[in-house]
PDB file of C-alpha atoms in Angstrom:
ATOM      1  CA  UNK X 127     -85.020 -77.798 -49.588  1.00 33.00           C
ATOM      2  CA  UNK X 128     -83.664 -80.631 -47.248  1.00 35.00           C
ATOM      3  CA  UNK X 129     -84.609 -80.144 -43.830  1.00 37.00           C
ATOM      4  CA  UNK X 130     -81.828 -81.418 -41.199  1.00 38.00           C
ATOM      5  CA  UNK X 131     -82.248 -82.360 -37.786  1.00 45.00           C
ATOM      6  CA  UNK X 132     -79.475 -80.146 -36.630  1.00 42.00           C
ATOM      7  CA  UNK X 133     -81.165 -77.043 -37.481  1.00 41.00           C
ATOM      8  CA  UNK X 134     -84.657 -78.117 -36.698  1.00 43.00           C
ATOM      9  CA  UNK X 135     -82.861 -78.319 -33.405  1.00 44.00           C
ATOM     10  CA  UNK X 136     -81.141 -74.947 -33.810  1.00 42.00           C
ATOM     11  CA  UNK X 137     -84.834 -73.430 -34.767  1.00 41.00           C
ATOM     12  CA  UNK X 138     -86.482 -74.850 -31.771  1.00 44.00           C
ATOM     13  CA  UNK X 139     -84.010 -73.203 -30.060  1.00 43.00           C
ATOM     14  CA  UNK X 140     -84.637 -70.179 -31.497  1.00 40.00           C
ATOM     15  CA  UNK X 141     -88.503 -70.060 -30.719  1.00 39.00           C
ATOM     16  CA  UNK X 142     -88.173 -71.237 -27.415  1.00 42.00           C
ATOM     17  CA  UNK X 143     -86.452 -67.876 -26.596  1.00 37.00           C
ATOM     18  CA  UNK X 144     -88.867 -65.863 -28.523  1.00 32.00           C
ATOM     19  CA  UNK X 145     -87.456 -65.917 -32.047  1.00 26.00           C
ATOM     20  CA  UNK X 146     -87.942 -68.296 -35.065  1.00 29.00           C
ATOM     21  CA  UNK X 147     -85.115 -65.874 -37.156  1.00 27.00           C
ATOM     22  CA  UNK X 148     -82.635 -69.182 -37.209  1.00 28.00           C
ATOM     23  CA  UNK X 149     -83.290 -71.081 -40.534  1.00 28.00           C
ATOM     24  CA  UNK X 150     -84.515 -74.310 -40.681  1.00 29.00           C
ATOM     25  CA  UNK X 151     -84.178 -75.217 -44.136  1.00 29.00           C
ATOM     26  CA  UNK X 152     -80.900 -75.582 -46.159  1.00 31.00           C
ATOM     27  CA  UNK X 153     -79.592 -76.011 -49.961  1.00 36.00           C
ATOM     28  CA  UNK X 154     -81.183 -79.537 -51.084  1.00 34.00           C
ATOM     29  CA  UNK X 155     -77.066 -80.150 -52.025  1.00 35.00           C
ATOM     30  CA  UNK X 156     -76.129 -79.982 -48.197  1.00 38.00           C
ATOM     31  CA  UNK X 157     -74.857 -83.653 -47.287  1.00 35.00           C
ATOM     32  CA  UNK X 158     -77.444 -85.330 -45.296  1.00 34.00           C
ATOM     33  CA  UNK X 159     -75.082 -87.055 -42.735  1.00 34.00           C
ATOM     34  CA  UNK X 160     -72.438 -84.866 -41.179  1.00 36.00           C
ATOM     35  CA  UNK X 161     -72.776 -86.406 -37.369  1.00 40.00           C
ATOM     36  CA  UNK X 162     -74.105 -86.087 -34.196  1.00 44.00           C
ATOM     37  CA  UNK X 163     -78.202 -87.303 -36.232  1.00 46.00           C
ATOM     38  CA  UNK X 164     -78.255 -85.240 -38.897  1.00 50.00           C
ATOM     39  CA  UNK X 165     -80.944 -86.092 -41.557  1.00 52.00           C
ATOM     40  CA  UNK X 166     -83.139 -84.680 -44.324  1.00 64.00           C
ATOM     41  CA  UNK X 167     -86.693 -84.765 -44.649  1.00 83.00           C
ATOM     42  CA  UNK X 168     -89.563 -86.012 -41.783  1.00 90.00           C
ATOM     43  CA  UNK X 169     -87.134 -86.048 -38.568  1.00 90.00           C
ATOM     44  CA  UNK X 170     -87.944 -87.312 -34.931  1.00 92.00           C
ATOM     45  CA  UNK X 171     -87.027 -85.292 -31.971  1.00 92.00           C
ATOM     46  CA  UNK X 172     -86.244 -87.003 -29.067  1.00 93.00           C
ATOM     47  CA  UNK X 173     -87.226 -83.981 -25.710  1.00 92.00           C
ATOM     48  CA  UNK X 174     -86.701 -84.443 -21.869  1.00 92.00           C
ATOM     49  CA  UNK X 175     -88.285 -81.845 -19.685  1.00 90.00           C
ATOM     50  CA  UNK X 176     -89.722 -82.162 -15.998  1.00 89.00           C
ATOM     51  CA  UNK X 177     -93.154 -83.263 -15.489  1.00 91.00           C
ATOM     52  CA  UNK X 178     -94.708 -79.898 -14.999  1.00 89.00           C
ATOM     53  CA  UNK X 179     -93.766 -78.802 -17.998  1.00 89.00           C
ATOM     54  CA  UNK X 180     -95.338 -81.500 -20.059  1.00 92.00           C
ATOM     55  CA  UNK X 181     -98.413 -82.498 -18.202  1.00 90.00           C
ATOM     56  CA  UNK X 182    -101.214 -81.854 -20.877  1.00 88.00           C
ATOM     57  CA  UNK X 183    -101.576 -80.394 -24.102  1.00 87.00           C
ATOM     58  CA  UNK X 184    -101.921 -76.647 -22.497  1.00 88.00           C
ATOM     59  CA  UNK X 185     -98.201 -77.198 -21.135  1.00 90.00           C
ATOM     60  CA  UNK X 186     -95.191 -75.411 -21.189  1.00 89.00           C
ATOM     61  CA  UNK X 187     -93.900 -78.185 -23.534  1.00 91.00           C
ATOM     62  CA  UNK X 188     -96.482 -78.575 -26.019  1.00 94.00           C
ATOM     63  CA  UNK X 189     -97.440 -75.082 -26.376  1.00 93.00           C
ATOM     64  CA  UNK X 190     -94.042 -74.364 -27.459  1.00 91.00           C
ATOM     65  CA  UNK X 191     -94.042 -77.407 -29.733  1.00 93.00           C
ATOM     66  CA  UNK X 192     -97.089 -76.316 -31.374  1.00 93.00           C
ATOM     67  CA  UNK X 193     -96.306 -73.048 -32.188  1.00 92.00           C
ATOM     68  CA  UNK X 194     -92.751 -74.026 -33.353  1.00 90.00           C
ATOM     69  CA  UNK X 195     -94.965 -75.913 -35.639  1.00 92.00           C
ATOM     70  CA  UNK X 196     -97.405 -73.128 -36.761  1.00 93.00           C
ATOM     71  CA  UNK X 197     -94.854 -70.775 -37.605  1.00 90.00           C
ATOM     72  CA  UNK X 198     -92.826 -73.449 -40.129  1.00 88.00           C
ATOM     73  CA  UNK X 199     -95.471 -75.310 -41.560  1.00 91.00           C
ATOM     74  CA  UNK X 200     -93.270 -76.948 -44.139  1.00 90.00           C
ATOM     75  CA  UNK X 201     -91.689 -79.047 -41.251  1.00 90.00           C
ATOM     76  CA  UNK X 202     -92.405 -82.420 -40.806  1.00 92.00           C
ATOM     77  CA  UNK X 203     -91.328 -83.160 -37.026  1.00 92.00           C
ATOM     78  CA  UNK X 204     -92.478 -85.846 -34.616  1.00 94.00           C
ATOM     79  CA  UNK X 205     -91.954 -85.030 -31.275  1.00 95.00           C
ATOM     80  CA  UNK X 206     -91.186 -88.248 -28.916  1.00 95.00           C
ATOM     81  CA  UNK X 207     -91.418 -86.262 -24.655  1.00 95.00           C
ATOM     82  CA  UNK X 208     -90.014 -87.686 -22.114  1.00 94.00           C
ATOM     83  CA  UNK X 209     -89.874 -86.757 -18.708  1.00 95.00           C
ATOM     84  CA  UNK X 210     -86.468 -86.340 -17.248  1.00 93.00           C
ATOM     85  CA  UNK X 211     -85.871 -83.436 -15.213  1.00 88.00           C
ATOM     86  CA  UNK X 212     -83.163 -80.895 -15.152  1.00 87.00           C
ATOM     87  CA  UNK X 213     -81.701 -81.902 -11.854  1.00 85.00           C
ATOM     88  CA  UNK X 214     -81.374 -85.580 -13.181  1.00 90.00           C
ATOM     89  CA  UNK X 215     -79.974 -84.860 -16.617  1.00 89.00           C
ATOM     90  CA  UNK X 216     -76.282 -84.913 -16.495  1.00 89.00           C
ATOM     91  CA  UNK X 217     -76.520 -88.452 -14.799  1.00 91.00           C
ATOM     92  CA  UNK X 218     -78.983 -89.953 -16.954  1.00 92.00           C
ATOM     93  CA  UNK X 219     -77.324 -88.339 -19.725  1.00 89.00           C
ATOM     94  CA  UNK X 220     -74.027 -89.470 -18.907  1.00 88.00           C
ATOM     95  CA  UNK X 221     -75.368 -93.322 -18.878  1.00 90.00           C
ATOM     96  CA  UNK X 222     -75.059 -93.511 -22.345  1.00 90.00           C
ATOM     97  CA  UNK X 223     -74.747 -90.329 -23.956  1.00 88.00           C
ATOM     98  CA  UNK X 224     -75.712 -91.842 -27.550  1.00 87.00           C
ATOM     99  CA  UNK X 225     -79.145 -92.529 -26.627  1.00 88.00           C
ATOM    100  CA  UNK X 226     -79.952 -89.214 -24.818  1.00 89.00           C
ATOM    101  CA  UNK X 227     -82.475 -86.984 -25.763  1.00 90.00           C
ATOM    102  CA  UNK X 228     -81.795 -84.516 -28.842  1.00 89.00           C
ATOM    103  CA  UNK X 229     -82.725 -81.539 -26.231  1.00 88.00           C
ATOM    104  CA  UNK X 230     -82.900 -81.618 -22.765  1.00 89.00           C
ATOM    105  CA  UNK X 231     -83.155 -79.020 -19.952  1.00 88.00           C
ATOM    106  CA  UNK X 232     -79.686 -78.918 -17.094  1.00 87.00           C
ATOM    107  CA  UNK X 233     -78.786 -77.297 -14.211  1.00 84.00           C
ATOM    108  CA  UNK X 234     -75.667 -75.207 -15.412  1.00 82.00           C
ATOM    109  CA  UNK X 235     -73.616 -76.323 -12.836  1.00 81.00           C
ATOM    110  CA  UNK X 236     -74.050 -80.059 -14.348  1.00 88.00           C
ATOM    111  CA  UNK X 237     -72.132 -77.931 -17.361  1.00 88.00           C
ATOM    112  CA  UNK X 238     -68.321 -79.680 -16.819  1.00 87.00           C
ATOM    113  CA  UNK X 239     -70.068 -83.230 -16.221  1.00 88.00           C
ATOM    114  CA  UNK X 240     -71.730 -83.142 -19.516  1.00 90.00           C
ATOM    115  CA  UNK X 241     -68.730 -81.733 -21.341  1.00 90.00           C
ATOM    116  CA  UNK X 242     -66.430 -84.478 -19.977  1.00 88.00           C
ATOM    117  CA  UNK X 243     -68.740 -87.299 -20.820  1.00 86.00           C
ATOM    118  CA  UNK X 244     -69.170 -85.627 -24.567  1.00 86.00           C
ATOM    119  CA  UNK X 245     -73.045 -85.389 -24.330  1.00 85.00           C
ATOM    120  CA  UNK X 246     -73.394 -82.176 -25.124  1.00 87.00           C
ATOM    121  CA  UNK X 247     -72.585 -79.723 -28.078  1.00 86.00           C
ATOM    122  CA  UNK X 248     -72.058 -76.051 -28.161  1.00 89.00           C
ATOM    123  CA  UNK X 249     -74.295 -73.149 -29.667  1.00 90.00           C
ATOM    124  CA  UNK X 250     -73.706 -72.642 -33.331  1.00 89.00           C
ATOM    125  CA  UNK X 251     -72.808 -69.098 -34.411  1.00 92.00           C
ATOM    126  CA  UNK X 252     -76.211 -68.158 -35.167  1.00 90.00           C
ATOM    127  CA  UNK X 253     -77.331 -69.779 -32.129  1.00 88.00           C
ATOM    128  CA  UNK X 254     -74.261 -67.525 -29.731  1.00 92.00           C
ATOM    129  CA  UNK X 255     -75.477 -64.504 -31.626  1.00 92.00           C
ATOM    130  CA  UNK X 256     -78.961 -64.625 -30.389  1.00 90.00           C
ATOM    131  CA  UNK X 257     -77.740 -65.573 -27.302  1.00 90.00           C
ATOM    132  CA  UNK X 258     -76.125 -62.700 -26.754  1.00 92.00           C
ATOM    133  CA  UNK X 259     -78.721 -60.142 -28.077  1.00 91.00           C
ATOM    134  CA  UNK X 260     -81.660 -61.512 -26.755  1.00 88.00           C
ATOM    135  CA  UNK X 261     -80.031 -62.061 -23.280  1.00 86.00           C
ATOM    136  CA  UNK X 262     -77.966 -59.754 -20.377  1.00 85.00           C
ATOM    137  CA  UNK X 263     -74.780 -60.580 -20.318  1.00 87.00           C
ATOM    138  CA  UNK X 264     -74.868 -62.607 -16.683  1.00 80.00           C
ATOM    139  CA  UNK X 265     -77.444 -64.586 -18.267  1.00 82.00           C
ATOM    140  CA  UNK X 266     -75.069 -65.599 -21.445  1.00 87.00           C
ATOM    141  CA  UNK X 267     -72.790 -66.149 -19.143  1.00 85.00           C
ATOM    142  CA  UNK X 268     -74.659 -69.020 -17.171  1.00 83.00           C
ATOM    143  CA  UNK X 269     -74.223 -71.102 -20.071  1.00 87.00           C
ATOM    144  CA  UNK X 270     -70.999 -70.277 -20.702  1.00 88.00           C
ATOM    145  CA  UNK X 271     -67.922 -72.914 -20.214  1.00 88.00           C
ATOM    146  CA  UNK X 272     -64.549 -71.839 -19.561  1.00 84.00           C
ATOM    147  CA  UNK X 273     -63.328 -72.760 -22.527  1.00 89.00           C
ATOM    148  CA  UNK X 274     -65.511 -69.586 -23.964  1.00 90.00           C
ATOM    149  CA  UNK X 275     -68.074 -71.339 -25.688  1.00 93.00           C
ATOM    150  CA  UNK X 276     -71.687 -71.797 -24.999  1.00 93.00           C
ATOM    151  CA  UNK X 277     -73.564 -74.314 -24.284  1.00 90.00           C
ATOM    152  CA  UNK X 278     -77.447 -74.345 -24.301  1.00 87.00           C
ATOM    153  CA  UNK X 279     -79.757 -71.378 -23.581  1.00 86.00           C
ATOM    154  CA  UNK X 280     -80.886 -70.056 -20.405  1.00 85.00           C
ATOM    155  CA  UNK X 281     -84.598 -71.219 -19.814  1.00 78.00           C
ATOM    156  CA  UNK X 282     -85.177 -70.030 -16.124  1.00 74.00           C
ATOM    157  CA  UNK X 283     -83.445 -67.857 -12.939  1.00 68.00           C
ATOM    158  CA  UNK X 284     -80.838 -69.874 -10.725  1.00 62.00           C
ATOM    159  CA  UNK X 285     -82.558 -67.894  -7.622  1.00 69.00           C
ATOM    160  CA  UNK X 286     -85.377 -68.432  -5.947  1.00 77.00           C
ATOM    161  CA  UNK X 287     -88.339 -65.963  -5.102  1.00 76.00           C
ATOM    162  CA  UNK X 288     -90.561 -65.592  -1.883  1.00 76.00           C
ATOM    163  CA  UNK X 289     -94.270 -65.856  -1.682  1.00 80.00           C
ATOM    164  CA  UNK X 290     -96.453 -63.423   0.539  1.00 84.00           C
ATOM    165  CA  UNK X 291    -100.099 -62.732   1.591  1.00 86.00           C
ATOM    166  CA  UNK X 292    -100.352 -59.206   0.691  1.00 88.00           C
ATOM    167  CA  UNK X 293    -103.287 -59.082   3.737  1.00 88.00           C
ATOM    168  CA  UNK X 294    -100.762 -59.497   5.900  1.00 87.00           C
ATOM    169  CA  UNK X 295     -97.550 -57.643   4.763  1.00 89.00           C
ATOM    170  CA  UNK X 296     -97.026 -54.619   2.905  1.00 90.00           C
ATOM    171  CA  UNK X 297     -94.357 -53.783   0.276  1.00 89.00           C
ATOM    172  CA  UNK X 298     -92.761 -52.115   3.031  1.00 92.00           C
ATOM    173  CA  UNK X 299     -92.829 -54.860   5.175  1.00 91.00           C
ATOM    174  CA  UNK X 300     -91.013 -57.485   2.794  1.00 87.00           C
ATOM    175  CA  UNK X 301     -88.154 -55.064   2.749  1.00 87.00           C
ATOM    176  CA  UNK X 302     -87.011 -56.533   5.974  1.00 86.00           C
ATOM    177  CA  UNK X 303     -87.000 -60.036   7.232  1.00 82.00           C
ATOM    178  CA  UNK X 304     -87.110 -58.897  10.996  1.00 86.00           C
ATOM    179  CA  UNK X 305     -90.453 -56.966  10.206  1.00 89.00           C
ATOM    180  CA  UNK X 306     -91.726 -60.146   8.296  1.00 86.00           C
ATOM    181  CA  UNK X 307     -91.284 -62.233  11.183  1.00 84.00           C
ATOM    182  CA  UNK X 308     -92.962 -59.779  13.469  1.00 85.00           C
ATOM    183  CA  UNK X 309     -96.174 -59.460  11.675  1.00 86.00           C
ATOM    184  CA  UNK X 310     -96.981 -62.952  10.159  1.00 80.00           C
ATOM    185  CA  UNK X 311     -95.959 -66.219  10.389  1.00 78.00           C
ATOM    186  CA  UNK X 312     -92.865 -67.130   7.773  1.00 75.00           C
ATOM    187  CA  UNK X 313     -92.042 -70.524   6.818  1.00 77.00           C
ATOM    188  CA  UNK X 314     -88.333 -70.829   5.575  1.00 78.00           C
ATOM    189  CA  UNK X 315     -86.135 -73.838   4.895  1.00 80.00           C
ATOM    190  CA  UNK X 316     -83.569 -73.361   7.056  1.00 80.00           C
ATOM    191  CA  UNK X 317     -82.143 -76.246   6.730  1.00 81.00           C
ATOM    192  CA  UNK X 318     -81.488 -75.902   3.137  1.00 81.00           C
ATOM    193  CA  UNK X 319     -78.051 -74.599   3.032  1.00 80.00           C
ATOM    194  CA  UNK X 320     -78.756 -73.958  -0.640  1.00 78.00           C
ATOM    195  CA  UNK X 321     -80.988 -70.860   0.245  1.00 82.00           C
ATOM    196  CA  UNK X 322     -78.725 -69.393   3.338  1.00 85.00           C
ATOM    197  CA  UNK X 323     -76.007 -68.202   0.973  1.00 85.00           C
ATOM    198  CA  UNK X 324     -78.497 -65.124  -0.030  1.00 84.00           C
ATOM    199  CA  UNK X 325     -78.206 -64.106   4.131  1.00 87.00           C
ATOM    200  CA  UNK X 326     -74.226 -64.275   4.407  1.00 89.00           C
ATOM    201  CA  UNK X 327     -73.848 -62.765   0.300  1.00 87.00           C
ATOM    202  CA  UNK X 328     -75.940 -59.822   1.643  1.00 86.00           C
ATOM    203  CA  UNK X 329     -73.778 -59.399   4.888  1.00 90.00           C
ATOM    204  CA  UNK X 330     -70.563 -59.299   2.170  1.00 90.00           C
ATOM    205  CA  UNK X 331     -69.830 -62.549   1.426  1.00 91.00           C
ATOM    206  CA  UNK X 332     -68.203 -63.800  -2.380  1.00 90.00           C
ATOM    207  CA  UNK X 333     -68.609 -67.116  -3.606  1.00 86.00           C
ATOM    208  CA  UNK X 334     -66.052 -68.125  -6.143  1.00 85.00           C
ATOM    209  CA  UNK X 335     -64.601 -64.695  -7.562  1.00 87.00           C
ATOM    210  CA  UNK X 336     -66.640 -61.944  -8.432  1.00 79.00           C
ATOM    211  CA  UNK X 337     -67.800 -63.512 -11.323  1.00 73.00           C
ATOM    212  CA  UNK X 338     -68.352 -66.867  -9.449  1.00 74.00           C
ATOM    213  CA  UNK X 339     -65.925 -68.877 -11.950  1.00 71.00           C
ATOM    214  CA  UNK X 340     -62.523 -68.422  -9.892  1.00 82.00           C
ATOM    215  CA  UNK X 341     -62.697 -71.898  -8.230  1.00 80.00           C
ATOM    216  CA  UNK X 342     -58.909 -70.742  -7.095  1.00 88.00           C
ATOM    217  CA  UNK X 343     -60.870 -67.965  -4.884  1.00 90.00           C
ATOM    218  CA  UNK X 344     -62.902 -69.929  -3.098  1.00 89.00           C
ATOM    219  CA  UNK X 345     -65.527 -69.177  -0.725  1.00 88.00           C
ATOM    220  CA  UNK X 346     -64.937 -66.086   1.203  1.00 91.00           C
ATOM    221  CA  UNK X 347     -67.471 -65.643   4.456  1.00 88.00           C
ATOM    222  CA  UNK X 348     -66.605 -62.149   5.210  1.00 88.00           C
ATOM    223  CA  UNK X 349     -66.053 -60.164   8.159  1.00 92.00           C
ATOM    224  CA  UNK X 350     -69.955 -60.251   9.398  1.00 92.00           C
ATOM    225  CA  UNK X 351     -70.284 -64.161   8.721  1.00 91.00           C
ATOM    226  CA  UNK X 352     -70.437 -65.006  12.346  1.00 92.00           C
ATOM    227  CA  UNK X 353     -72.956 -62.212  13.193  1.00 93.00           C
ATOM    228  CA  UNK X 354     -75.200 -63.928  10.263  1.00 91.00           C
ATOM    229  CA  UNK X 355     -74.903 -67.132  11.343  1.00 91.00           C
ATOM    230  CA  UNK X 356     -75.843 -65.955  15.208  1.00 91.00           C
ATOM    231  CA  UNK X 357     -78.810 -63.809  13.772  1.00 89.00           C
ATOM    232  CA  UNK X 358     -79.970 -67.304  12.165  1.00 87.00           C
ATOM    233  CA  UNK X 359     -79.615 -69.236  14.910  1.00 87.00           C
ATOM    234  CA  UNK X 360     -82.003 -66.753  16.900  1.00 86.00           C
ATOM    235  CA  UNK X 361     -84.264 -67.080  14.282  1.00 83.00           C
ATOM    236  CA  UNK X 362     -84.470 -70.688  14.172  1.00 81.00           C
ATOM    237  CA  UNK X 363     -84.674 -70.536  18.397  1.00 79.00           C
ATOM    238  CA  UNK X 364     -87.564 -68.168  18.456  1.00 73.00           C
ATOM    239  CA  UNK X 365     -89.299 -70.127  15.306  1.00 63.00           C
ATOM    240  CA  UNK X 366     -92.846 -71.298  16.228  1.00 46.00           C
ATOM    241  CA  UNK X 367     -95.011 -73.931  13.799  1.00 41.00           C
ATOM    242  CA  UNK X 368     -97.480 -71.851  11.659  1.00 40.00           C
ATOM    243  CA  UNK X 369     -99.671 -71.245   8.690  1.00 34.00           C
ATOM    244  CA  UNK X 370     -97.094 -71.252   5.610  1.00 35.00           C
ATOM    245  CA  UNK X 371     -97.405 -67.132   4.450  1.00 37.00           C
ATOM    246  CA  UNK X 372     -94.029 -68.126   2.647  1.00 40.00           C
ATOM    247  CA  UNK X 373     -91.912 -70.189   0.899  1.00 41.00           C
ATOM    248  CA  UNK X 374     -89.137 -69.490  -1.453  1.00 43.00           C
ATOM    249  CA  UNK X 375     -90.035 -71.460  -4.505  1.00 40.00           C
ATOM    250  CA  UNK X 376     -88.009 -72.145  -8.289  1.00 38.00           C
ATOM    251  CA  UNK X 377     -90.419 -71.272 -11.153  1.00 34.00           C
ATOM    252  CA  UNK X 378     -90.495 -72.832 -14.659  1.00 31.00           C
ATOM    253  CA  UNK X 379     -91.818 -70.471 -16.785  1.00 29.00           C
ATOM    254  CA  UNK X 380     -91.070 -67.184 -16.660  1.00 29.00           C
ATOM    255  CA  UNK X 381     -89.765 -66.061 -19.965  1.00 28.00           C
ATOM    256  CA  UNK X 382     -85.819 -65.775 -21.001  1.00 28.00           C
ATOM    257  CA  UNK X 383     -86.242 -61.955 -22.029  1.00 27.00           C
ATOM    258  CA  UNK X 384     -87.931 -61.184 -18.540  1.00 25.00           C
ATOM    259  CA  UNK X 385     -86.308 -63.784 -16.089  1.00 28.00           C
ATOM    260  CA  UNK X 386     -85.424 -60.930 -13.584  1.00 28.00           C
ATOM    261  CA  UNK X 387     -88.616 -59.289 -13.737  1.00 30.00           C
ATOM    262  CA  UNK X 388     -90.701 -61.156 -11.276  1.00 32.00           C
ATOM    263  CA  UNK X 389     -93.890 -59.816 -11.963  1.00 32.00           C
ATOM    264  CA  UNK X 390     -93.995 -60.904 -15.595  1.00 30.00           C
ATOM    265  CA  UNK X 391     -94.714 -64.941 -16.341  1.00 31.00           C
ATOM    266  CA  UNK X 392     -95.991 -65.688 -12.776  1.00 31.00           C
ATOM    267  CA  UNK X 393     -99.745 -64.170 -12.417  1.00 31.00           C
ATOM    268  CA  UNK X 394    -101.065 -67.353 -13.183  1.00 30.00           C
ATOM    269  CA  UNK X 395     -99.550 -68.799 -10.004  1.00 31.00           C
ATOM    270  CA  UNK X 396    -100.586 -66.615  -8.008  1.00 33.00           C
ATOM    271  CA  UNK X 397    -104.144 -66.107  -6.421  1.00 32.00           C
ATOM    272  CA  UNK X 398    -105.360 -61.828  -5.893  1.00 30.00           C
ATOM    273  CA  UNK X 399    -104.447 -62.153  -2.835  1.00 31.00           C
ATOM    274  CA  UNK X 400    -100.427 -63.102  -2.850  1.00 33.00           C
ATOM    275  CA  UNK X 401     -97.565 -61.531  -4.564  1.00 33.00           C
ATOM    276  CA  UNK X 402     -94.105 -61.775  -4.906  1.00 34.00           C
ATOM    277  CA  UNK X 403     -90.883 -60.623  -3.727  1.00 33.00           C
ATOM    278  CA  UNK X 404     -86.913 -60.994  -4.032  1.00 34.00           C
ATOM    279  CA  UNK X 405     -85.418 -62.663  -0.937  1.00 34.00           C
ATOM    280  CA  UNK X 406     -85.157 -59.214   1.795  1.00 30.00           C
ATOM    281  CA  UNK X 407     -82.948 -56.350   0.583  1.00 29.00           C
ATOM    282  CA  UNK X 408     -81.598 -56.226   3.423  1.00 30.00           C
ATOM    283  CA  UNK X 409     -79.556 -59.867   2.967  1.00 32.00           C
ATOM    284  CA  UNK X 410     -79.628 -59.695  -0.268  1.00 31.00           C
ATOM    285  CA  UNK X 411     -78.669 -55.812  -2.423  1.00 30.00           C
ATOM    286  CA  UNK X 412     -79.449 -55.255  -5.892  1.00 30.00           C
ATOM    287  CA  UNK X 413     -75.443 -55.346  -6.660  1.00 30.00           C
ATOM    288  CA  UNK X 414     -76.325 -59.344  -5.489  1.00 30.00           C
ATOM    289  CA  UNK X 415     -79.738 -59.719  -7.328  1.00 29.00           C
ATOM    290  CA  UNK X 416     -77.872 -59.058 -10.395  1.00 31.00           C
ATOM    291  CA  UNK X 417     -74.988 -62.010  -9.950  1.00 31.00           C
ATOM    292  CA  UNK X 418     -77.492 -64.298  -8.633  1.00 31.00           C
ATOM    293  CA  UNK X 419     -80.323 -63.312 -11.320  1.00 32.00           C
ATOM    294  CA  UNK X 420     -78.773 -65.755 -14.096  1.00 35.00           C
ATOM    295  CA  UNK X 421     -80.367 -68.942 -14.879  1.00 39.00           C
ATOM    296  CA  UNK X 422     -80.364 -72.273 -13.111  1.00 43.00           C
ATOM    297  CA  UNK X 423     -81.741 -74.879 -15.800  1.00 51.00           C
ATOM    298  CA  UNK X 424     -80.598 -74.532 -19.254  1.00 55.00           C
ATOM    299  CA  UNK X 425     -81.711 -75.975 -22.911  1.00 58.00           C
ATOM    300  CA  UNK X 426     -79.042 -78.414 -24.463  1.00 54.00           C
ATOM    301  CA  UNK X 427     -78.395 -80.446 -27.277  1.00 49.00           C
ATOM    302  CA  UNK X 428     -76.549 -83.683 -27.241  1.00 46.00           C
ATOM    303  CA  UNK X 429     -73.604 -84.354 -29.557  1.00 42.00           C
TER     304      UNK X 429
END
């Protein structure tokens, strides 16, 4: 059986969301060139993932490599890591798309940069159809274009989560940010405007549509915007410097099939003492944890 780079790609892909069901192997009459590097036999992939996900052997990276590699033994792959991160992609990417990586991770909103400098290539049918059953639908749609095809696989939540010292603050108490900042000391970037859209999205604001793809739509503040802003303001006013109890953080490796279940993937960064929490219910209401619970980074190939 020839083995082609294309689905040794398409395979990866497949374990890296918690399936190896995509075949790897194909009729030894299948053409060994049909573009975009495909070839038979021993095959080099070329991988760019941050830093933290490739730091030793134990890594995010590697651990999925090696048990790509346990469960199709037959394979003969070589696996050349590099460290490019998701936020950088699309530009380094876009350099010279020819001599990108084979798979790379990307922020999904670098989606319409990489599709107009041809550097990447959407899901194969097989790949869609896992897609779509091993994912929600607002994940799917993360990766989704508007041209209705998909491109890459979601590999972690485009929202961010808060850290707490559960000494300090009950369950109850993380329920509301005015009770959070009354009983321990909070440490928030404010200044990141990235993070503020949770406050003014709680208080009724849409960004984009309902879906969040009607550019025509726009950004609509709301009736309560200017009461949001003014609460923030105080809050910034009253601030004092402190002990960091919490930070709202991006994490790497919490699992496709549980990426809105917090509690799953993260124990190991957290100490007995801390937990985690959505940003406050009351900015931020399950209808809006559901929109915003899709992924930020996403697995691609290049053409």
């Amino acid at each position: 059986m020839a083995f082609t780079k294309r689905k040794a790609f398409a395979a990866i892909m497949a374990a890296t969301i918690g399936s190896v069901s995509l075949v790897a192997c194909s009729d030894s009459s299948e053409s060994t060139s049909s573009g975009g590097g495909d070839a038979t036999g021993p095959v080099t992939l070329t991988v760019w993932t941050s830093q933290e996900d490739q730091t030793d052997n134990d890594a995010w990276l590697q651990t999925m490599q090696a048990k790509f590699e346990e469960a199709n033994p037959d394979l003969d792959i070589t696996w050349k890591n590099s460290v490019v991160s998701a936020a950088d992609a699309a530009d380094t990417v876009s350099q010279d798309p020819s001599a990108a990586a084979d798979v790379y991770l990307f922020a999904n909103d670098q989606l319409g940069s990489l599709l107009s400098s041809g550097a990447i290539g959407q899901l194969s049918d097989n790949g869609e159809k896992q897609l779509k059953e091993q994912t929600e639908e607002n994940l799917a749609n993360s990766v989704k274009h508007t041209d209705g095809n998909y491109y890459g696989l979601p590999y972690e939540p485009n929202t961010w989560f808060m850290y707490y010292d559960k000494s300090k603050l009950s369950e109850e108490d993380v329920k509301s940010f005015d009770t959070m900042l009354e009983k321990a000391k909070v440490s928030f970037p404010m200044s990141n405007s990235w993070y503020l859209g949770a406050f003014y999205a709680g208080a009724g604001a849409t960004f984009f549509g309902a879906d969040g793809l009607d550019e025509s739509a726009g950004v609509q503040a709301g009736d309560k915007a200017a009461a949001v802003t003014k609460y923030l303001a105080e809050v910034v006013q009253n601030r004092t410097s402190s002990t960091m109890l919490m930070v709202p953080v991006w994490v790497h490796w919490v699992p496709m099939l549980t990426l809105c279940s917090p509690e799953h993937g993260m124990q190991r960064m957290l100490s007995r003492r801390s937990a985690i929490t959505w940003v406050s219910p009351r900015f931020l209401p399950s209808s809006w944890m559901a929109k915003t619970c899709r992924s930020r980074h996403s697995l691609a190939r290049r053409l």
